[in-house]
N, CA and C of each residue as an Amber inpcrd file, in Angstrom:
protein
   336
  88.7380000  88.6340000  47.8680000  90.1290000  88.6600000  47.4730000
  91.0040000  88.0910000  48.5940000  90.6600000  88.3810000  49.8470000
  91.4690000  87.8910000  50.9650000  91.5890000  86.3730000  50.9400000
  90.4770000  85.7050000  50.7410000  90.4920000  84.2430000  50.6860000
  91.3110000  83.7200000  49.5260000  91.2190000  84.3860000  48.4020000
  91.9800000  83.9910000  47.2160000  93.4770000  84.1060000  47.4740000
  93.8970000  85.1930000  48.0750000  95.3190000  85.4030000  48.3760000
  95.8280000  84.3160000  49.3230000  94.9770000  83.8820000  50.2370000
  95.3670000  82.8430000  51.1900000  95.4580000  81.4670000  50.5420000
  94.6720000  81.2420000  49.5020000  94.5670000  79.9040000  48.9180000
  95.4970000  79.6370000  47.7330000  95.9060000  80.6840000  47.0150000
  96.7210000  80.4530000  45.8140000  98.0890000  79.9080000  46.2030000
  98.6870000  79.0990000  45.3110000  99.9850000  78.5030000  45.6280000
 101.1640000  79.4760000  45.5570000 100.9580000  80.6430000  44.9570000
 102.0570000  81.5910000  44.8630000 101.6500000  82.8550000  44.1340000
 102.5490000  83.8310000  44.0760000 102.2230000  85.1030000  43.4400000
 101.9530000  84.9840000  41.9340000 102.5540000  83.9950000  41.2930000
 102.3140000  83.8110000  39.8590000 100.8440000  83.5080000  39.6050000
 100.2960000  82.6050000  40.4070000  98.8760000  82.2470000  40.2640000
  97.9910000  83.4490000  40.5730000  98.3460000  84.2060000  41.5880000
  97.5670000  85.3970000  41.9420000  97.6020000  86.4040000  40.8010000
  98.7510000  86.5550000  40.1850000  98.8860000  87.4780000  39.0570000
  98.0330000  87.0390000  37.8750000  98.0090000  85.7460000  37.6150000
  97.1790000  85.2300000  36.5210000  95.7030000  85.4550000  36.7960000
  95.3020000  85.3000000  38.0420000  93.8870000  85.4430000  38.3910000
  93.4420000  86.9100000  38.4720000  94.2750000  87.7650000  39.0300000
  93.8650000  89.1530000  39.2550000  94.3160000  90.1240000  38.1710000
  95.3620000  89.7750000  37.4430000  95.8960000  90.7240000  36.4710000
  96.2730000  92.0100000  37.1970000  95.8690000  93.1400000  36.6680000
  96.1810000  94.4320000  37.2950000  94.9910000  95.0020000  38.0690000
  94.1810000  94.1310000  38.6220000  92.9930000  94.5500000  39.3660000
  93.3290000  95.5310000  40.4880000  94.4470000  95.3320000  41.1510000
  94.8200000  96.2160000  42.2660000  95.0400000  97.6510000  41.8100000
  95.3890000  97.8280000  40.5550000  95.5920000  99.1770000  40.0190000
  94.3030000  99.7880000  39.4950000  93.3190000  98.9500000  39.1980000
  92.0990000  99.4200000  38.5330000  90.8800000  99.5140000  39.4430000
  90.8600000  98.7590000  40.5230000  89.6800000  98.6650000  41.3710000
  90.0200000  99.1410000  42.7830000  89.2910000 100.1290000  43.2830000
  89.5920000 100.7280000  44.5880000  89.4700000  99.7240000  45.7340000
  88.4470000  98.8700000  45.6970000  88.2730000  97.8960000  46.7760000
  89.4000000  96.8710000  46.7800000  89.7570000  96.3830000  45.6030000
  90.8640000  95.4320000  45.5040000  92.1600000  96.0840000  45.9570000
  92.3620000  97.3290000  45.5690000  93.5460000  98.0800000  45.9710000
  93.6180000  98.1740000  47.4960000  92.5160000  98.5160000  48.1310000
  92.4780000  98.6330000  49.5870000  92.7750000  97.2960000  50.2590000
  92.1250000  96.2370000  49.7970000  92.3300000  94.9250000  50.4180000
  93.7900000  94.5000000  50.3000000  94.3630000  94.6660000  49.1120000
  95.7220000  94.1790000  48.8810000  96.8080000  95.0750000  49.4820000
  96.5790000  96.3770000  49.5330000  97.6350000  97.2710000  50.0210000
  97.4740000  97.6640000  51.4870000  96.2770000  97.5550000  52.0360000
  96.0430000  97.9790000  53.4150000  95.5700000  96.8370000  54.3120000
  94.4490000  96.2550000  53.9470000  93.8140000  95.2770000  54.8250000
  94.7120000  94.0790000  55.1270000  95.2610000  93.4630000  54.0800000
  96.0690000  92.2580000  54.2850000  97.4450000  92.5470000  54.8720000
  97.9240000  93.7720000  54.7300000  99.2870000  94.0710000  55.1550000
  99.3750000  94.9150000  56.4200000  98.4090000  95.7820000  56.6360000
  98.4930000  96.7000000  57.7750000  97.3870000  96.5180000  58.8110000
  96.2360000  96.0770000  58.3870000  95.0970000  96.0100000  59.3110000
  94.8730000  94.6290000  59.9060000  95.3200000  93.6090000  59.2110000
  95.2020000  92.2440000  59.7260000  96.6100000  91.6910000  59.8710000
  96.8080000  90.8180000  60.8220000  98.1650000  90.3210000  61.0380000
  98.2180000  88.8520000  61.4240000  97.1100000  88.1600000  61.3740000
  97.1070000  86.7640000  61.7950000  97.2310000  85.7960000  60.6260000
  97.5190000  86.3450000  59.4450000  97.6790000  85.4930000  58.2680000
  99.0370000  84.8000000  58.2900000  99.1200000  83.7150000  57.5380000
 100.4000000  83.0270000  57.3770000 101.3370000  83.8960000  56.5480000
 102.6070000  83.6310000  56.6680000 103.6110000  84.3780000  55.9110000
 103.3930000  84.2250000  54.4070000 102.7760000  83.1420000  53.9790000
 102.5110000  82.9410000  52.5470000 101.6150000  84.0450000  51.9860000
 100.7450000  84.6080000  52.7950000  99.8970000  85.7240000  52.3440000
 100.7760000  86.9300000  52.0050000 101.7830000  87.1670000  52.8120000
 102.7190000  88.2640000  52.5290000 103.4960000  87.9800000  51.2480000
 103.9960000  86.7530000  51.1230000 104.7370000  86.3810000  49.9080000
 103.8520000  86.5200000  48.6730000 102.6200000  86.0520000  48.7540000
 101.7140000  86.1190000  47.6030000 101.3850000  87.5630000  47.2320000
 101.0390000  88.3550000  48.2190000 100.6310000  89.7400000  47.9570000
 101.7950000  90.5760000  47.4510000 102.8940000  90.5390000  48.1480000
 104.0420000  91.3690000  47.7730000 104.6950000  90.8700000  46.4920000
 104.7070000  89.5560000  46.3120000 105.2220000  88.9870000  45.0630000
 104.3540000  89.3730000  43.8790000 103.0500000  89.4240000  44.0960000
 102.1030000  89.8720000  43.0600000 102.4330000  91.2920000  42.6230000
 102.6860000  92.1760000  43.5740000 103.0440000  93.5560000  43.2250000
 104.3620000  93.6050000  42.4530000 105.3070000  92.7780000  42.8600000
 106.6520000  92.8190000  42.2730000 106.7160000  92.2130000  40.8710000
 105.7830000  91.3490000  40.5420000 105.8650000  90.5840000  39.2930000
 105.6720000  91.4100000  38.0260000 104.9230000  92.4680000  38.1100000
 104.5780000  93.2230000  36.9030000 105.0740000  94.6630000  37.0290000
 105.6680000  95.1550000  35.9730000 106.2230000  96.5070000  35.9710000
 105.1810000  97.5570000  36.3770000 103.9590000  97.3850000  35.9350000
 102.9240000  98.3820000  36.2420000 102.4670000  98.3260000  37.7000000
 102.7470000  97.2130000  38.4000000 102.3660000  97.0990000  39.8110000
 103.5150000  97.4090000  40.7680000 104.7100000  97.5520000  40.2680000
 105.8620000  97.8120000  41.1380000 105.7090000  99.0980000  41.9540000
 105.1090000 100.1560000  41.4040000 104.8820000 101.3390000  42.2540000
 104.0300000 101.0260000  43.4930000 103.1270000 100.0600000  43.3910000
 102.3340000  99.6500000  44.5580000 103.2350000  99.0140000  45.6110000
 104.1960000  98.2050000  45.1600000 105.1410000  97.5810000  46.0910000
 105.9220000  98.6540000  46.8470000 106.3830000  99.6550000  46.1390000
 107.1580000 100.7250000  46.7690000 106.2890000 101.5240000  47.7400000
 105.0540000 101.8250000  47.3470000 104.1620000 102.5650000  48.2380000
 103.8110000 101.7480000  49.4770000 103.5660000 100.4580000  49.2800000
 103.2630000  99.5830000  50.4200000 104.4510000  99.5470000  51.3770000
 105.6520000  99.4520000  50.8280000 106.8440000  99.4370000  51.6830000
 106.9460000 100.7310000  52.4890000 106.6890000 101.8510000  51.8630000
 106.7140000 103.1390000  52.5780000 105.6720000 103.1550000  53.6960000
 104.4810000 102.6370000  53.4030000 103.4260000 102.5810000  54.4260000
 103.8290000 101.6600000  55.5800000 104.4110000 100.5090000  55.2390000
 104.8590000  99.5550000  56.2600000 105.9420000 100.1780000  57.1340000
 106.8940000 100.8620000  56.5060000 107.9640000 101.5110000  57.2680000
 107.4110000 102.6190000  58.1590000 106.4060000 103.3340000  57.6700000
 105.7630000 104.3650000  58.4840000 105.1030000 103.7740000  59.7200000
 104.4450000 102.6690000  59.5420000 103.8000000 101.9830000  60.6650000
 104.8480000 101.4300000  61.6240000 105.8570000 100.7940000  61.0590000
 106.9080000 100.1700000  61.8580000 107.6640000 101.1980000  62.6980000
 107.8480000 102.3890000  62.1500000 108.6000000 103.4250000  62.8380000
 107.7660000 104.3440000  63.7080000 106.4620000 104.1440000  63.7360000
 105.5660000 104.9960000  64.5150000 105.5710000 104.5270000  65.9740000
 106.0930000 105.3460000  66.8680000 106.2230000 104.9310000  68.2700000
 104.8750000 104.6260000  68.9110000 103.8510000 105.3690000  68.5300000
 102.5180000 105.1190000  69.0840000 101.9850000 103.7610000  68.6250000
 102.1930000 103.4620000  67.3500000 101.7480000 102.1680000  66.8280000
 102.4860000 101.0310000  67.5140000 103.7680000 101.2240000  67.7580000
 104.5620000 100.1880000  68.4230000 104.0760000  99.9720000  69.8500000
 103.7720000 101.0580000  70.5440000 103.3000000 100.9500000  71.9390000
 101.9420000 100.2650000  72.0390000 101.0750000 100.5200000  71.0570000
  99.6780000 100.0910000  71.1850000  99.2880000  98.9090000  70.3060000
 100.2340000  98.3160000  69.6200000  99.8890000  97.1560000  68.7930000
 100.5310000  95.9020000  69.3720000  99.8740000  94.7740000  69.1830000
 100.4100000  93.5230000  69.7170000 101.7540000  93.1670000  69.0630000
 102.5450000  92.4260000  69.7870000 103.8460000  91.9900000  69.2780000
 103.6680000  91.2110000  67.9730000 102.6150000  90.4120000  67.8960000
 102.3650000  89.6190000  66.6840000 102.2020000  90.5160000  65.4520000
 101.5450000  91.6520000  65.6430000 101.3660000  92.5820000  64.5290000
 102.6960000  93.2180000  64.1430000 103.5180000  93.5380000  65.1150000
 104.8270000  94.1100000  64.8420000 105.7130000  93.1150000  64.0730000
 105.6290000  91.8590000  64.4460000 106.3810000  90.8130000  63.7480000
 105.8740000  90.6740000  62.3150000 104.5670000  90.7010000  62.1450000
 103.9510000  90.5780000  60.8170000 104.3960000  91.7350000  59.9130000
 104.3630000  92.9480000  60.4270000 104.7940000  94.1200000  59.6520000
 106.2830000  94.0190000  59.3390000 107.0730000  93.5570000  60.2870000
 108.5130000  93.3880000  60.0580000 108.7780000  92.3780000  58.9450000
 108.0520000  91.2740000  58.9640000 108.1810000  90.2760000  57.8900000
 107.8160000  90.8840000  56.5420000 106.7350000  91.6590000  56.5170000
 106.2930000  92.2850000  55.2690000 107.3590000  93.2470000  54.7360000
 107.9960000  93.9710000  55.6180000 109.0690000  94.8880000  55.2030000
 110.2200000  94.1080000  54.5870000 110.6380000  93.0520000  55.2440000
 111.7660000  92.2610000  54.7300000 111.4350000  91.6050000  53.3900000
 110.2300000  91.0960000  53.2520000 109.8230000  90.4850000  51.9860000
 109.7610000  91.5460000  50.8880000 109.2400000  92.7130000  51.2040000
 109.1890000  93.8070000  50.2290000 110.5870000  94.1870000  49.7650000
 111.4940000  94.3450000  50.7010000 112.8690000  94.7110000  50.3570000
 113.5260000  93.6590000  49.4770000 113.2110000  92.3960000  49.7240000
 113.7880000  91.3160000  48.9200000 113.3420000  91.4060000  47.4660000
 112.1760000  91.9780000  47.2190000 111.6510000  92.1030000  45.8540000
 112.1780000  93.3300000  45.1170000 112.7380000  94.2850000  45.8470000
 113.2020000  95.5120000  45.2060000 114.5680000  95.3250000  44.5620000
 114.7520000  96.0140000  43.4640000 116.0470000  96.0410000  42.7950000
 116.8970000  97.1140000  43.4680000 118.2170000  96.9910000  43.3370000
 119.1250000  97.9560000  43.9610000 118.7890000  99.3910000  43.5570000
 118.4920000  99.5950000  42.2640000 118.1710000 100.9410000  41.7810000
 116.9340000 101.4970000  42.4710000 115.9510000 100.6370000  42.6970000
 114.7120000 101.0810000  43.3500000 114.9820000 101.4910000  44.8000000
 115.8310000 100.7450000  45.4740000 116.1610000 101.0670000  46.8620000
 116.8640000 102.4160000  46.9150000 117.8180000 102.6320000  46.0190000
 118.5690000 103.8870000  45.9990000 117.6850000 105.0660000  45.6100000
 116.7550000 104.8200000  44.6870000 115.8880000 105.8830000  44.2010000
 114.8650000 106.3490000  45.2390000 114.4170000 105.4140000  46.0680000
 113.3430000 105.7440000  47.0170000 113.8900000 105.7390000  48.4280000
C-alpha cells in the first residue's frame, strides 16, 4: 500500500483503487493511519495529500481523518516526542496537521 500511495496521481485515484479498504482491513488501516503519517517521515508531501485526501473524500472514511488528526496533534504536542524526534519528522507531522485541517469542514472543527 505504501508504494501505491506514493505512485498514484492523487487521492481520487487512491480512492478508486482502495475503496474503503482502510476501514475494513487492519493492516491497511495501520499503514494508512500510522505508518505513513506517524512512523515514517521521509515521504514527499504528495503522500500526505494522497492519504489525507483519501480519508476526506468519502463520508464513511471521514472519521479516520478526524482520528488521524487527533493522533497527529498528540504527537505534535508531546514534549518528549519533540525533544527526541528529528526536525524533519516534526516538519512532516506539521504538514500533515495542516493538510488534515484543510480537509475538515467548519462543523467538524467545532465538533471535535
